[in-house]
PDB file of C-alpha atoms and ligand atoms in Angstrom:
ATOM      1  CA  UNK Q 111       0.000   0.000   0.000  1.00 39.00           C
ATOM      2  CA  UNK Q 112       1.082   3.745   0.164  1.00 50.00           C
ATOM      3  CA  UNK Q 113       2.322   3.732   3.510  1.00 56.00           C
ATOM      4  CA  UNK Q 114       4.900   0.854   2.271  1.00 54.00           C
ATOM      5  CA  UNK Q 115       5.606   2.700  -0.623  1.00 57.00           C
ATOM      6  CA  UNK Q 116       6.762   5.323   1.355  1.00 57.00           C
ATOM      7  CA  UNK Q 117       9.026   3.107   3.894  1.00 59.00           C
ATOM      8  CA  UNK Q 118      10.717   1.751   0.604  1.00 60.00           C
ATOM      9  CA  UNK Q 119      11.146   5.099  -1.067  1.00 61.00           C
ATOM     10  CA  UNK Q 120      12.534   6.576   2.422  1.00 60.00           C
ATOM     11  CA  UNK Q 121      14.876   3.660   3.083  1.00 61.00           C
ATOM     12  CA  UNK Q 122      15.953   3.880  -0.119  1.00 65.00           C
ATOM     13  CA  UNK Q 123      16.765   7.300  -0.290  1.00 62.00           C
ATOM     14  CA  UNK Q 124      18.840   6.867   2.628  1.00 63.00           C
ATOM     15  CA  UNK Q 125      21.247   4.159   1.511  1.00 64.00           C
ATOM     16  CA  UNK Q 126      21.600   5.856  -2.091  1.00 61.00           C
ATOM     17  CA  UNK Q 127      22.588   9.290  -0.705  1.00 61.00           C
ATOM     18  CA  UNK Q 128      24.679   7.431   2.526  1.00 65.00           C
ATOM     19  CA  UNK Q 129      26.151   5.121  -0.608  1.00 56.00           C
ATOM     20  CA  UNK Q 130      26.869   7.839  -3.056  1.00 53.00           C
ATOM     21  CA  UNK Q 131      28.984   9.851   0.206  1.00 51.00           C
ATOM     22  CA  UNK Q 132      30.457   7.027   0.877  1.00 47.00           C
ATOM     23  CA  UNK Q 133      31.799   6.069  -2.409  1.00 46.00           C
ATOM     24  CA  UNK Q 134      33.014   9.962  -2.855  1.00 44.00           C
ATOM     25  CA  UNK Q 135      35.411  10.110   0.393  1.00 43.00           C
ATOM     26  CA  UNK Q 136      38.290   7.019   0.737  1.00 40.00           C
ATOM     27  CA  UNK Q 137      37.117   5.741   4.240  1.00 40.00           C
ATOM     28  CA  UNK Q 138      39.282   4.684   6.608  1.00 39.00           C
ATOM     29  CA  UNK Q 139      38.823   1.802   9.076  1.00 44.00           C
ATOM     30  CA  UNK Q 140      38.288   3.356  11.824  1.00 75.00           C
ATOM     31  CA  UNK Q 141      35.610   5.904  10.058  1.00 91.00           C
ATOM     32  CA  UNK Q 142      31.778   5.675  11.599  1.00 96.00           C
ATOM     33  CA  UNK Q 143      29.637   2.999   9.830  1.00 94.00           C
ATOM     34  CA  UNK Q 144      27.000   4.228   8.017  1.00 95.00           C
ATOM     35  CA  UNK Q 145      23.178   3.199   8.692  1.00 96.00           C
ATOM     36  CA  UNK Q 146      19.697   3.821   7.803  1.00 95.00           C
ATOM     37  CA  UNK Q 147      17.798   2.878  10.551  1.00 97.00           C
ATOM     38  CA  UNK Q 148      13.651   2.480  10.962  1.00 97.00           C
ATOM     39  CA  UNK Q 149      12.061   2.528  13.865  1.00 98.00           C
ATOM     40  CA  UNK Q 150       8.667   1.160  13.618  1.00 98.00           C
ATOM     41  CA  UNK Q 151       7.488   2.156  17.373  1.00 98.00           C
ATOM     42  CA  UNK Q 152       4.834   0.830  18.796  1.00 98.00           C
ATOM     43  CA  UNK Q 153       3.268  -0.451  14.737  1.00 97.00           C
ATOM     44  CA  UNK Q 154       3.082  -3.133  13.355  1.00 97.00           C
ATOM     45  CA  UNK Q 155       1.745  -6.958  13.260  1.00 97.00           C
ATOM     46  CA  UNK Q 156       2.579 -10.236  11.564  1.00 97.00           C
ATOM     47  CA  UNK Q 157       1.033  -8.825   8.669  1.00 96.00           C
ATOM     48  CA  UNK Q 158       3.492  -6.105   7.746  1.00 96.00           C
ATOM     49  CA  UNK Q 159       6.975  -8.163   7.592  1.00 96.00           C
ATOM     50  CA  UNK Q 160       6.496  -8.374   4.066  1.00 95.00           C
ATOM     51  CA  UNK Q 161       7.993  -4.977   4.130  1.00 95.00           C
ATOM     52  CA  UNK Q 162      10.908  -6.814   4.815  1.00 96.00           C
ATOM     53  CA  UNK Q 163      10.980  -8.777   1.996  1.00 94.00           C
ATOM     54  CA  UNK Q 164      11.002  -6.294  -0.321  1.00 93.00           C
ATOM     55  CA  UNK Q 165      13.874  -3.750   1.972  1.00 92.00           C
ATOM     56  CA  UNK Q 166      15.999  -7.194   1.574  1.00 93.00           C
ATOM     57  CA  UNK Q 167      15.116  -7.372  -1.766  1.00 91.00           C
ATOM     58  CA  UNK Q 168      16.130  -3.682  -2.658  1.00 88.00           C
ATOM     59  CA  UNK Q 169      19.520  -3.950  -0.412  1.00 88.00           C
ATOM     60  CA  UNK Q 170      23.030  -3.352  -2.505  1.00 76.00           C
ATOM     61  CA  UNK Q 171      24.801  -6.424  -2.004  1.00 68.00           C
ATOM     62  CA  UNK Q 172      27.956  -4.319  -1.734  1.00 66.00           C
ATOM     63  CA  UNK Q 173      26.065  -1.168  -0.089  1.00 69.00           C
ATOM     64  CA  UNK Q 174      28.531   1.456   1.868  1.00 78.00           C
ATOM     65  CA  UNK Q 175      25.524   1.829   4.620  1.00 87.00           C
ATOM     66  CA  UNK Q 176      23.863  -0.750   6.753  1.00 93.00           C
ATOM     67  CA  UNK Q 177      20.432  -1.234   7.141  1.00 96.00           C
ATOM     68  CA  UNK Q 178      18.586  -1.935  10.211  1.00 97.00           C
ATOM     69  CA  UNK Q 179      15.029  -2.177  11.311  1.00 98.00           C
ATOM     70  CA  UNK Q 180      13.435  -2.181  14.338  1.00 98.00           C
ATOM     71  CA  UNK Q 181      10.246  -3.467  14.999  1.00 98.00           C
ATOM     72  CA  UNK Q 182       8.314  -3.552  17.906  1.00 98.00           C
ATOM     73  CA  UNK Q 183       9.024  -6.668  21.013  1.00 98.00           C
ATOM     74  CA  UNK Q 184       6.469  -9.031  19.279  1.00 98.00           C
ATOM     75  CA  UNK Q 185       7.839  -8.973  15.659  1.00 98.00           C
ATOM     76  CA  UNK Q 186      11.527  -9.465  16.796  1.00 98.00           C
ATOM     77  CA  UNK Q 187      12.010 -13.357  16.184  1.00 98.00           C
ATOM     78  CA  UNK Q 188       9.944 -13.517  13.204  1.00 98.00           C
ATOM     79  CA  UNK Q 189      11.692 -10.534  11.661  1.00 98.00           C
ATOM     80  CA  UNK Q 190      15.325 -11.838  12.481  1.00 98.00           C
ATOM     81  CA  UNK Q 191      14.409 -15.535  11.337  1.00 98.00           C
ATOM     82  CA  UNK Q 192      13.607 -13.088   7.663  1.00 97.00           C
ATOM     83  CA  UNK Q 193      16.538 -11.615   7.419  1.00 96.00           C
ATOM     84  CA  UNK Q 194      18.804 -13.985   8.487  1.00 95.00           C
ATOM     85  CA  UNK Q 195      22.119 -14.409   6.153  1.00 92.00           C
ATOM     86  CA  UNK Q 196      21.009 -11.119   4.722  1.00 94.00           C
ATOM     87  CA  UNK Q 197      22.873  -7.709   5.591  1.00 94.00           C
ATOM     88  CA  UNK Q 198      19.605  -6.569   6.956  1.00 96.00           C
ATOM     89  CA  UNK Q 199      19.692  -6.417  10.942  1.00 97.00           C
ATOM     90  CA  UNK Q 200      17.430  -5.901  13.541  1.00 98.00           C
ATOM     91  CA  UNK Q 201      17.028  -4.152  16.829  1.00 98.00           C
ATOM     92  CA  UNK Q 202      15.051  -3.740  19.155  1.00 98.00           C
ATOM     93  CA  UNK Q 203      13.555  -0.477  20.835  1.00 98.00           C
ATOM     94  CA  UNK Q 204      13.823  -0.654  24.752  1.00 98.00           C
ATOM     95  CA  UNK Q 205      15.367  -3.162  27.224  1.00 98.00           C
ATOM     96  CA  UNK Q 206      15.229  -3.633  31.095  1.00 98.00           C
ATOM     97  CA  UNK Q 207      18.388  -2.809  32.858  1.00 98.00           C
ATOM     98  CA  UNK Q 208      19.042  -6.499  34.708  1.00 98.00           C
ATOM     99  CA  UNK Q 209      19.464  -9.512  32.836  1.00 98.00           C
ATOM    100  CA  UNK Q 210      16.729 -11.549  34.627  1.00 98.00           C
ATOM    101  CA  UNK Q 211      14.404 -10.989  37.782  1.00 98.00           C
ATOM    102  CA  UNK Q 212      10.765 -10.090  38.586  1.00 98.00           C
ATOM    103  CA  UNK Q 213      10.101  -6.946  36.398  1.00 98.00           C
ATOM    104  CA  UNK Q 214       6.632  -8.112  34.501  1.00 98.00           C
ATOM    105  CA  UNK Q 215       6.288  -7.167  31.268  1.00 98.00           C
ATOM    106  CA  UNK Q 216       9.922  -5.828  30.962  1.00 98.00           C
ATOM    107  CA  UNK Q 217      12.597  -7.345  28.441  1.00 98.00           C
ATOM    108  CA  UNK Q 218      16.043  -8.168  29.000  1.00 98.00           C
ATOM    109  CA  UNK Q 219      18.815  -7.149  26.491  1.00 98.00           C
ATOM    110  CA  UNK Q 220      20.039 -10.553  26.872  1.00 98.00           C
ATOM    111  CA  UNK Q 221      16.013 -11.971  26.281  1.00 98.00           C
ATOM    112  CA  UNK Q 222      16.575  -9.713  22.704  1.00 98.00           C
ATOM    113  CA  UNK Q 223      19.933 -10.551  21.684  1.00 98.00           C
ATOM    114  CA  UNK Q 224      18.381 -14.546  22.175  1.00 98.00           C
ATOM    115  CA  UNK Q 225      15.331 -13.366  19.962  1.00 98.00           C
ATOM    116  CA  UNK Q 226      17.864 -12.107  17.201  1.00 98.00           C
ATOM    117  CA  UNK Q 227      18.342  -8.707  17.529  1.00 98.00           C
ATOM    118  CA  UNK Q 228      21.906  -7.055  17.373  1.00 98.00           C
ATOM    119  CA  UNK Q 229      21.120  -3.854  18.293  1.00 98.00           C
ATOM    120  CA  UNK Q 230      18.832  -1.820  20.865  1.00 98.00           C
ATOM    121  CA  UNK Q 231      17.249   1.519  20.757  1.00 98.00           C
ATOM    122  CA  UNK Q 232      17.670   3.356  24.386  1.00 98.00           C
ATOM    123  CA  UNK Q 233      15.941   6.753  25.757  1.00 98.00           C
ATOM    124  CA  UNK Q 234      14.030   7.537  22.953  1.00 98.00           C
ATOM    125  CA  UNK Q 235      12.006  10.468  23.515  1.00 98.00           C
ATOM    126  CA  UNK Q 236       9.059   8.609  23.568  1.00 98.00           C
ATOM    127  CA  UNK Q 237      10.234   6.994  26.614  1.00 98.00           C
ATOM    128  CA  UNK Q 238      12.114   9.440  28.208  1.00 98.00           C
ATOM    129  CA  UNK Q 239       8.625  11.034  28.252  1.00 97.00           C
ATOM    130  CA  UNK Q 240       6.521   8.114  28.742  1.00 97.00           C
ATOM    131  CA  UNK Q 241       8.212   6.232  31.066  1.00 97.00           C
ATOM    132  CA  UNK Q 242      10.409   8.904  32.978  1.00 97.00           C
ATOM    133  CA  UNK Q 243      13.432   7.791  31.507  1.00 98.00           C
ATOM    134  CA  UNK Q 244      16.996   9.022  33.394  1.00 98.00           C
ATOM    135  CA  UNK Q 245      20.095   9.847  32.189  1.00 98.00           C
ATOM    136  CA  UNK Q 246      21.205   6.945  34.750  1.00 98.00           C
ATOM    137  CA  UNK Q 247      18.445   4.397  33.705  1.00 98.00           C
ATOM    138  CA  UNK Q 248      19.179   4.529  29.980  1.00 98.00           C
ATOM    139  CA  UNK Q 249      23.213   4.541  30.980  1.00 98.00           C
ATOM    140  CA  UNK Q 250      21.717   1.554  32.899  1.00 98.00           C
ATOM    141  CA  UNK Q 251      20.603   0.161  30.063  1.00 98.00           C
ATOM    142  CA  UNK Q 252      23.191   0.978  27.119  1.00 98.00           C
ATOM    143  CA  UNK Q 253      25.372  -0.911  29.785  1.00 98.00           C
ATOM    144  CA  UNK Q 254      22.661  -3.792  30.052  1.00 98.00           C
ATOM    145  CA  UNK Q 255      23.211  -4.003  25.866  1.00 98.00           C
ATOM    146  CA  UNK Q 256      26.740  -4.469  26.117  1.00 97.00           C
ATOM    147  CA  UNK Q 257      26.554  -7.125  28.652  1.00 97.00           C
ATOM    148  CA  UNK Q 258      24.491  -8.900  26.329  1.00 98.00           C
ATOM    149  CA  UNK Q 259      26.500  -8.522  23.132  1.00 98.00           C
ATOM    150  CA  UNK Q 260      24.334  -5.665  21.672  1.00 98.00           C
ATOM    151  CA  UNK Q 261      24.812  -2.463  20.266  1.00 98.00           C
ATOM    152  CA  UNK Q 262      22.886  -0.005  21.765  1.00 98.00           C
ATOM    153  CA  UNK Q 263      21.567   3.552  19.619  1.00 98.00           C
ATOM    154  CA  UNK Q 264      21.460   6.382  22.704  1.00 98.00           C
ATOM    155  CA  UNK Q 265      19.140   8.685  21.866  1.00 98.00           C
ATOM    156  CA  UNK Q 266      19.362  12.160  22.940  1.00 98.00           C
ATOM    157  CA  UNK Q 267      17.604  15.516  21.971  1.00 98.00           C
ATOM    158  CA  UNK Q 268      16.344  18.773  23.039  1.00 98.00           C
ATOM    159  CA  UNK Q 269      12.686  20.269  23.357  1.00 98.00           C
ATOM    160  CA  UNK Q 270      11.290  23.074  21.643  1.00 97.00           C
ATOM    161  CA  UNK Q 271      11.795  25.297  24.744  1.00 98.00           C
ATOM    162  CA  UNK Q 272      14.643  24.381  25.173  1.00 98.00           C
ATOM    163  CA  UNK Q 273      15.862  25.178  21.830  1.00 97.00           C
ATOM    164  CA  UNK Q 274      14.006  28.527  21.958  1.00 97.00           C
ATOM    165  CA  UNK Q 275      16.167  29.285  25.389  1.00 98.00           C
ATOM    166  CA  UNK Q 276      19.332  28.565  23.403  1.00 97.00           C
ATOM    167  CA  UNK Q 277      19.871  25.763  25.207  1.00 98.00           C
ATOM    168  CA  UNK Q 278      20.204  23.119  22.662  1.00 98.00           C
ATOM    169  CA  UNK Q 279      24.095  22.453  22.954  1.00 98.00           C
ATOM    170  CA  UNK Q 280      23.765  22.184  26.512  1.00 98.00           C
ATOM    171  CA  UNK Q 281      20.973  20.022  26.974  1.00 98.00           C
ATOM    172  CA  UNK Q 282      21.964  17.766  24.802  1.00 98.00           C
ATOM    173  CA  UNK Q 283      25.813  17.449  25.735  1.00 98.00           C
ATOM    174  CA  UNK Q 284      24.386  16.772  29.605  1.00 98.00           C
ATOM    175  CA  UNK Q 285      21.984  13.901  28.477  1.00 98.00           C
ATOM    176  CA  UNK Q 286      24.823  12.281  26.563  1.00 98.00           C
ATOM    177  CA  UNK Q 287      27.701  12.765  29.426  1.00 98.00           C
ATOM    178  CA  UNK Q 288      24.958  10.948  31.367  1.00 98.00           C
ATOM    179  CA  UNK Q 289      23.579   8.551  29.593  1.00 98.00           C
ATOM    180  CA  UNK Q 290      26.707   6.962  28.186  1.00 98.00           C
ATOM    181  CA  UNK Q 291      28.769   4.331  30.302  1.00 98.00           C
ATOM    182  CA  UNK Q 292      31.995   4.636  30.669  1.00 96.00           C
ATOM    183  CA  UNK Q 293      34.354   2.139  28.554  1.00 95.00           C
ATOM    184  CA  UNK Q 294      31.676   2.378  25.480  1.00 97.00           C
ATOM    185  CA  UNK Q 295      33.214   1.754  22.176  1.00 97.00           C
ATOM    186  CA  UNK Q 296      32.390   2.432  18.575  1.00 97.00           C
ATOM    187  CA  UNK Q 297      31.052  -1.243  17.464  1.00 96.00           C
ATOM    188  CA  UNK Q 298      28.904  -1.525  20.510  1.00 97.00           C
ATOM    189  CA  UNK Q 299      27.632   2.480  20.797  1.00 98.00           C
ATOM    190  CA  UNK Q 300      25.475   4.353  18.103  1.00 98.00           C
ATOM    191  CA  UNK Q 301      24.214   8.066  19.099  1.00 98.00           C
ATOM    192  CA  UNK Q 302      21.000   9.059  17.567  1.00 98.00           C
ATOM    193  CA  UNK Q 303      20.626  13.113  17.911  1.00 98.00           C
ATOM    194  CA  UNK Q 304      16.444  13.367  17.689  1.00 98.00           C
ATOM    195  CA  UNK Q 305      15.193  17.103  18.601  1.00 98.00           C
ATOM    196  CA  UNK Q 306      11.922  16.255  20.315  1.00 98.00           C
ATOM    197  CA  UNK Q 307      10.451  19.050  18.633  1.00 98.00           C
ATOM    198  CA  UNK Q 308      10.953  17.458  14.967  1.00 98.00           C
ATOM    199  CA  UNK Q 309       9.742  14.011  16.083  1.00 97.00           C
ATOM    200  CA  UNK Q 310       6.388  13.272  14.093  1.00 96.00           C
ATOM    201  CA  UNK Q 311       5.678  16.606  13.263  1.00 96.00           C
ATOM    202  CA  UNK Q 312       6.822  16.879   9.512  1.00 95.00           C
ATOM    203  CA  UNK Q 313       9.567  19.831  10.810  1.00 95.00           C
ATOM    204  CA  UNK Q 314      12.786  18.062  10.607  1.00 96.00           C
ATOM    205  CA  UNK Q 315      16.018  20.230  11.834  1.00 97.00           C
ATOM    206  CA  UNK Q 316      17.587  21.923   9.445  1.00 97.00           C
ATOM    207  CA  UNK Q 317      21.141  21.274   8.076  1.00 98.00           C
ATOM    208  CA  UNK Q 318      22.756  24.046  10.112  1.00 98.00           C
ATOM    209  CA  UNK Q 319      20.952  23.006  13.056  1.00 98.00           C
ATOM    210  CA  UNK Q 320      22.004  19.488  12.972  1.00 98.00           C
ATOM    211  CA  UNK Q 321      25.672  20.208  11.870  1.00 98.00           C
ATOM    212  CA  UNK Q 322      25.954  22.392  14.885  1.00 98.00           C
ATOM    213  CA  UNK Q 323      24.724  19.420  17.274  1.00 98.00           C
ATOM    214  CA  UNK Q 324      26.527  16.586  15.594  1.00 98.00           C
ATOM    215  CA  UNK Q 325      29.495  18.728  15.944  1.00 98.00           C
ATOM    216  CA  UNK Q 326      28.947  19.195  19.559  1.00 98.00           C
ATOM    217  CA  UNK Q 327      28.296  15.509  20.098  1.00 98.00           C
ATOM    218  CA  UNK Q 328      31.540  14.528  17.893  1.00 98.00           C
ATOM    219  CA  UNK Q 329      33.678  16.623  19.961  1.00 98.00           C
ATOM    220  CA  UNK Q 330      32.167  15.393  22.952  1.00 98.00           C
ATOM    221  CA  UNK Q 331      32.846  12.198  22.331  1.00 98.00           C
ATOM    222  CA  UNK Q 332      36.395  12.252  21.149  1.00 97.00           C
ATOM    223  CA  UNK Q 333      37.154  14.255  24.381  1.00 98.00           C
ATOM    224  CA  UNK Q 334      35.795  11.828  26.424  1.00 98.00           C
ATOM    225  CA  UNK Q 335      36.256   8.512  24.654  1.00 97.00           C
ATOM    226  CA  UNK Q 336      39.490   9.427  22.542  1.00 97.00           C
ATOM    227  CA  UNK Q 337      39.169   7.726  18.923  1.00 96.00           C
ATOM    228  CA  UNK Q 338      36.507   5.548  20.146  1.00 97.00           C
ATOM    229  CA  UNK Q 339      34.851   8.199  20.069  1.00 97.00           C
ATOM    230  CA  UNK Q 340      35.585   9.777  16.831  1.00 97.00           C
ATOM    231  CA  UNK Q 341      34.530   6.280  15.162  1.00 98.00           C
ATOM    232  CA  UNK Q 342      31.036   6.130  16.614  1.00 98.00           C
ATOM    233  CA  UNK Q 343      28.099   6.594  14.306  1.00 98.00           C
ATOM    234  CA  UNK Q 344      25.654   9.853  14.904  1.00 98.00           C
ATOM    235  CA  UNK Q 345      22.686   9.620  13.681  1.00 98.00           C
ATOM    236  CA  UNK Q 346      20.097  12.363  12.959  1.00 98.00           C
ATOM    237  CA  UNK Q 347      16.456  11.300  13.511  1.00 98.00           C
ATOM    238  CA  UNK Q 348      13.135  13.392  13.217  1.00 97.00           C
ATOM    239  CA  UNK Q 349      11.185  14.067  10.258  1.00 96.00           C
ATOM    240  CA  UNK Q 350      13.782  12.434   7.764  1.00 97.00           C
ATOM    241  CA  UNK Q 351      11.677  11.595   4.641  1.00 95.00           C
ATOM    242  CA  UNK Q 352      12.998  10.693   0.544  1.00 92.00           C
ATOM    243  CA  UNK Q 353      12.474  14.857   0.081  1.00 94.00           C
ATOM    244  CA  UNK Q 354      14.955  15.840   2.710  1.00 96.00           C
ATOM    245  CA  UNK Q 355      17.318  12.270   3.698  1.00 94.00           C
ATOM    246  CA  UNK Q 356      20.160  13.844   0.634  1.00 93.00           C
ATOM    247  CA  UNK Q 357      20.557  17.067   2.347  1.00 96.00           C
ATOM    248  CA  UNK Q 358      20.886  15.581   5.538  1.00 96.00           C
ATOM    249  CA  UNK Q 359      23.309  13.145   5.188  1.00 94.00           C
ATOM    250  CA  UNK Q 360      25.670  15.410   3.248  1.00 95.00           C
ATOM    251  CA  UNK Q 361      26.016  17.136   6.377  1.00 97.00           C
ATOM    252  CA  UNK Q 362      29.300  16.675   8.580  1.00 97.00           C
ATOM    253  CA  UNK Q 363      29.294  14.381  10.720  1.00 98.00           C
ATOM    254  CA  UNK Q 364      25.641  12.559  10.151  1.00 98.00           C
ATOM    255  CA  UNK Q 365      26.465   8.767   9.431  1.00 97.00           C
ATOM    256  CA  UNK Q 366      22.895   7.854   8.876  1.00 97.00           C
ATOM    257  CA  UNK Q 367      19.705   8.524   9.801  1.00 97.00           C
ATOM    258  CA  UNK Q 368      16.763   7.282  12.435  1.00 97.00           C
ATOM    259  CA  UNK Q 369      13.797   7.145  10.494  1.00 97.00           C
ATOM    260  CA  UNK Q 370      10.424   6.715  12.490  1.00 96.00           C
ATOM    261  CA  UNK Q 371       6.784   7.644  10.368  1.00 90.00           C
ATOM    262  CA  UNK Q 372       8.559   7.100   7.066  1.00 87.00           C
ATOM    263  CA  UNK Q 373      10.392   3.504   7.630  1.00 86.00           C
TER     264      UNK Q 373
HETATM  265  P1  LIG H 242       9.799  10.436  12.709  1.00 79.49           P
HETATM  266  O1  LIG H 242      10.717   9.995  11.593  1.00 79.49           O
HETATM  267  O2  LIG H 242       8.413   9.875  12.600  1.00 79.49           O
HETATM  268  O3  LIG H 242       9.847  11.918  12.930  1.00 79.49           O
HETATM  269  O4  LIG H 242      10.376   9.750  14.061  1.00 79.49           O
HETATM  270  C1  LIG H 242      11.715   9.881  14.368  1.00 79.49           C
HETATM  271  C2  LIG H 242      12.011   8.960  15.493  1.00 79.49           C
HETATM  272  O5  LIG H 242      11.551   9.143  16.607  1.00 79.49           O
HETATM  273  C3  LIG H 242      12.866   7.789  15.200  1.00 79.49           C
HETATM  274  O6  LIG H 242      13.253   7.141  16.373  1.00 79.49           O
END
C-alpha cells in the first residue's frame, strides 16, 4: 500500500545518498559505519513483515551503509528468522536494565539478543517522556546491551523550549555525558541526535541546526572517549523523509539517519 511505498522510497533514499557519500570520500577503518535505521514504534503486526521482503530485496549487495530495522518486542524473532544471512539487521527499541528478575512485562537485552536482535534503541524520547526515563536508567541500560553482546543507539535531543532558550548544545551534551557508560566503544555504541520538537511533526532540523549538534556531540565524544569516540556513528532522527534524507546526510558528521513515520 502507500504507507509501504513510502518506507521503501525513504529507506531507499537513505542508503543511495549514505552510498553515493560514501563512495566519494576514501574511508578509513576506523571511520563511523554508516546506517539507515527504521524505527517502527509501537506499529506493526505479523502482517506487515512483508515490508521486509522487499527492503531485503532492494539492499546493494555491496552497499557502503547498513540497514537496520526495528520493529516492535512481538515482531523481533519472526523478523530476524527473515533476514537472516542477509545484511539486513534488527534491533530492538527498549530493554530492562538487569538480565533476569521479577520486572513483569519488561525485556532483558540478553532476552533480545536470544530473539535475534543485534542492536537496541535506548531513551528515545518517547520513553524518556513516557516512562520517565533518566540519564542513569538509559546509561543503565546501554550498559545492560553491552553485557548482552548488543549495540545499543542512545538517543538524545532537546525540546522546543529548550531550543528557543538557546539551550540546545547544553541540553543535549548533559543527556549524553549521562547517559553513556563509561568504557563504550564504537562497534557496541550508536548516538541518535532526535530534537523532540521534529519528532512526528513533519519539521525536521535543518542542516545548520544538525551540523551544529553533531558537531557538539563529535567533539564530545572524542574528548571523552578518545578515537573511540571519533569512530562512533551519529545519527540524525526526526522528520527524515525521501524529500529531505540527501541534504541531511551530506552534512558533517551525520552517518545515517533514524527514520520513524517514514520507515
Ligand atoms: P519520525 O521519523 O516519525 O519523525 O520519528 C523519528 C524517530 O523518533 C525515530 O526514532
Amino acid at each position: 500500500g502507500g504507507a509501504m511505498d513510502t518506507r521503501r522510497r525513504a529507506c531507499e533514499a537513505a542508503r543511495t545518498s549514505l552510498d553515493r557519500r560514501k563512495s566519494m570520500s576514501n574511508v578509513a577503518p576506523s571511520s563511523p559505519e554508516k546506517l539507515a535505521a527504521g524505527n517502527w514504534k509501537m506499529n506493526g503486526t505479523s502482517a506487515d513483515l512483508s515490508i521486509l521482503e522487499t527492503i531485503i530485496r532492494d539492499l546493494a549487495p555491496e552497499a557502503g551503509a547498513g540497514a537496520l530495522i526495528c520493529p516492535p518486542a512481538t515482531l523481533l524473532s519472526a523478523a530476524a528468522h527473515l533476514s537472516k544471512a542477509t545484511p539486513l539487521r534488527i534491533g530492538a527499541q527498549n530493554c530492562h536494565e538487569a538480565a533476569t528478575g521479577a520486572h513483569t512485562g519488561d525485556i532483558s537485552a540478553e532476552m533480545l539478543r536470544d530473539a535475534g536482535a543485534t542492536h537496541v534503541i535506548v531513551g528515545h524520547s518517547e520513553r524518556r517522556t513516557d516512562h520517565g526515563e533518566t540519564d542513569d536508567a538509559v546509561r543503565a541500560k546501554a550498559e545492560a546491551a553491552q553485557r548482552a553482546g548488543l549495540t545499543a543507539i542512545v538517543c538524545v535531543g532537546e525540546t522546543e523550549d529548550e531550543r528557543e532558550a538557546g539551550r540546545q548544545i547544553e541540553v543535549v551534551t548533559s543527556q549524553l555525558a549521562g547517559s553513556l557508560p563509561d568504557g563504550a566503544t564504537a562497534d557496541r555504541t550508536i548516538i541518535a541526535y532526535e530534537p523532540v520538537w521534529a519528532i512526528g511533526t513533519g519539521k525536521a532540523a535543518t542542516p545548520a541546526d544538525i551540523a551544529e549538534i553533531h558537531g557538539a556531540i563529535r567533539s564530545a565524544l572524542s574528548t571523552r572517549f578518545g578515537a573511540q569516540g571519533s569512530a562512533m556513528s551519529l545519527l540524525y532522527g526526526g522528520s527524515v523523509k525521501p524529500a529531505n534524507a540527501a541534504e541531511i546526510f551530506a552534512v558533517e558528521n551525520v552517518d545515517g539517519a533514524l527514520i520513524g513515520g517514514a520507515s
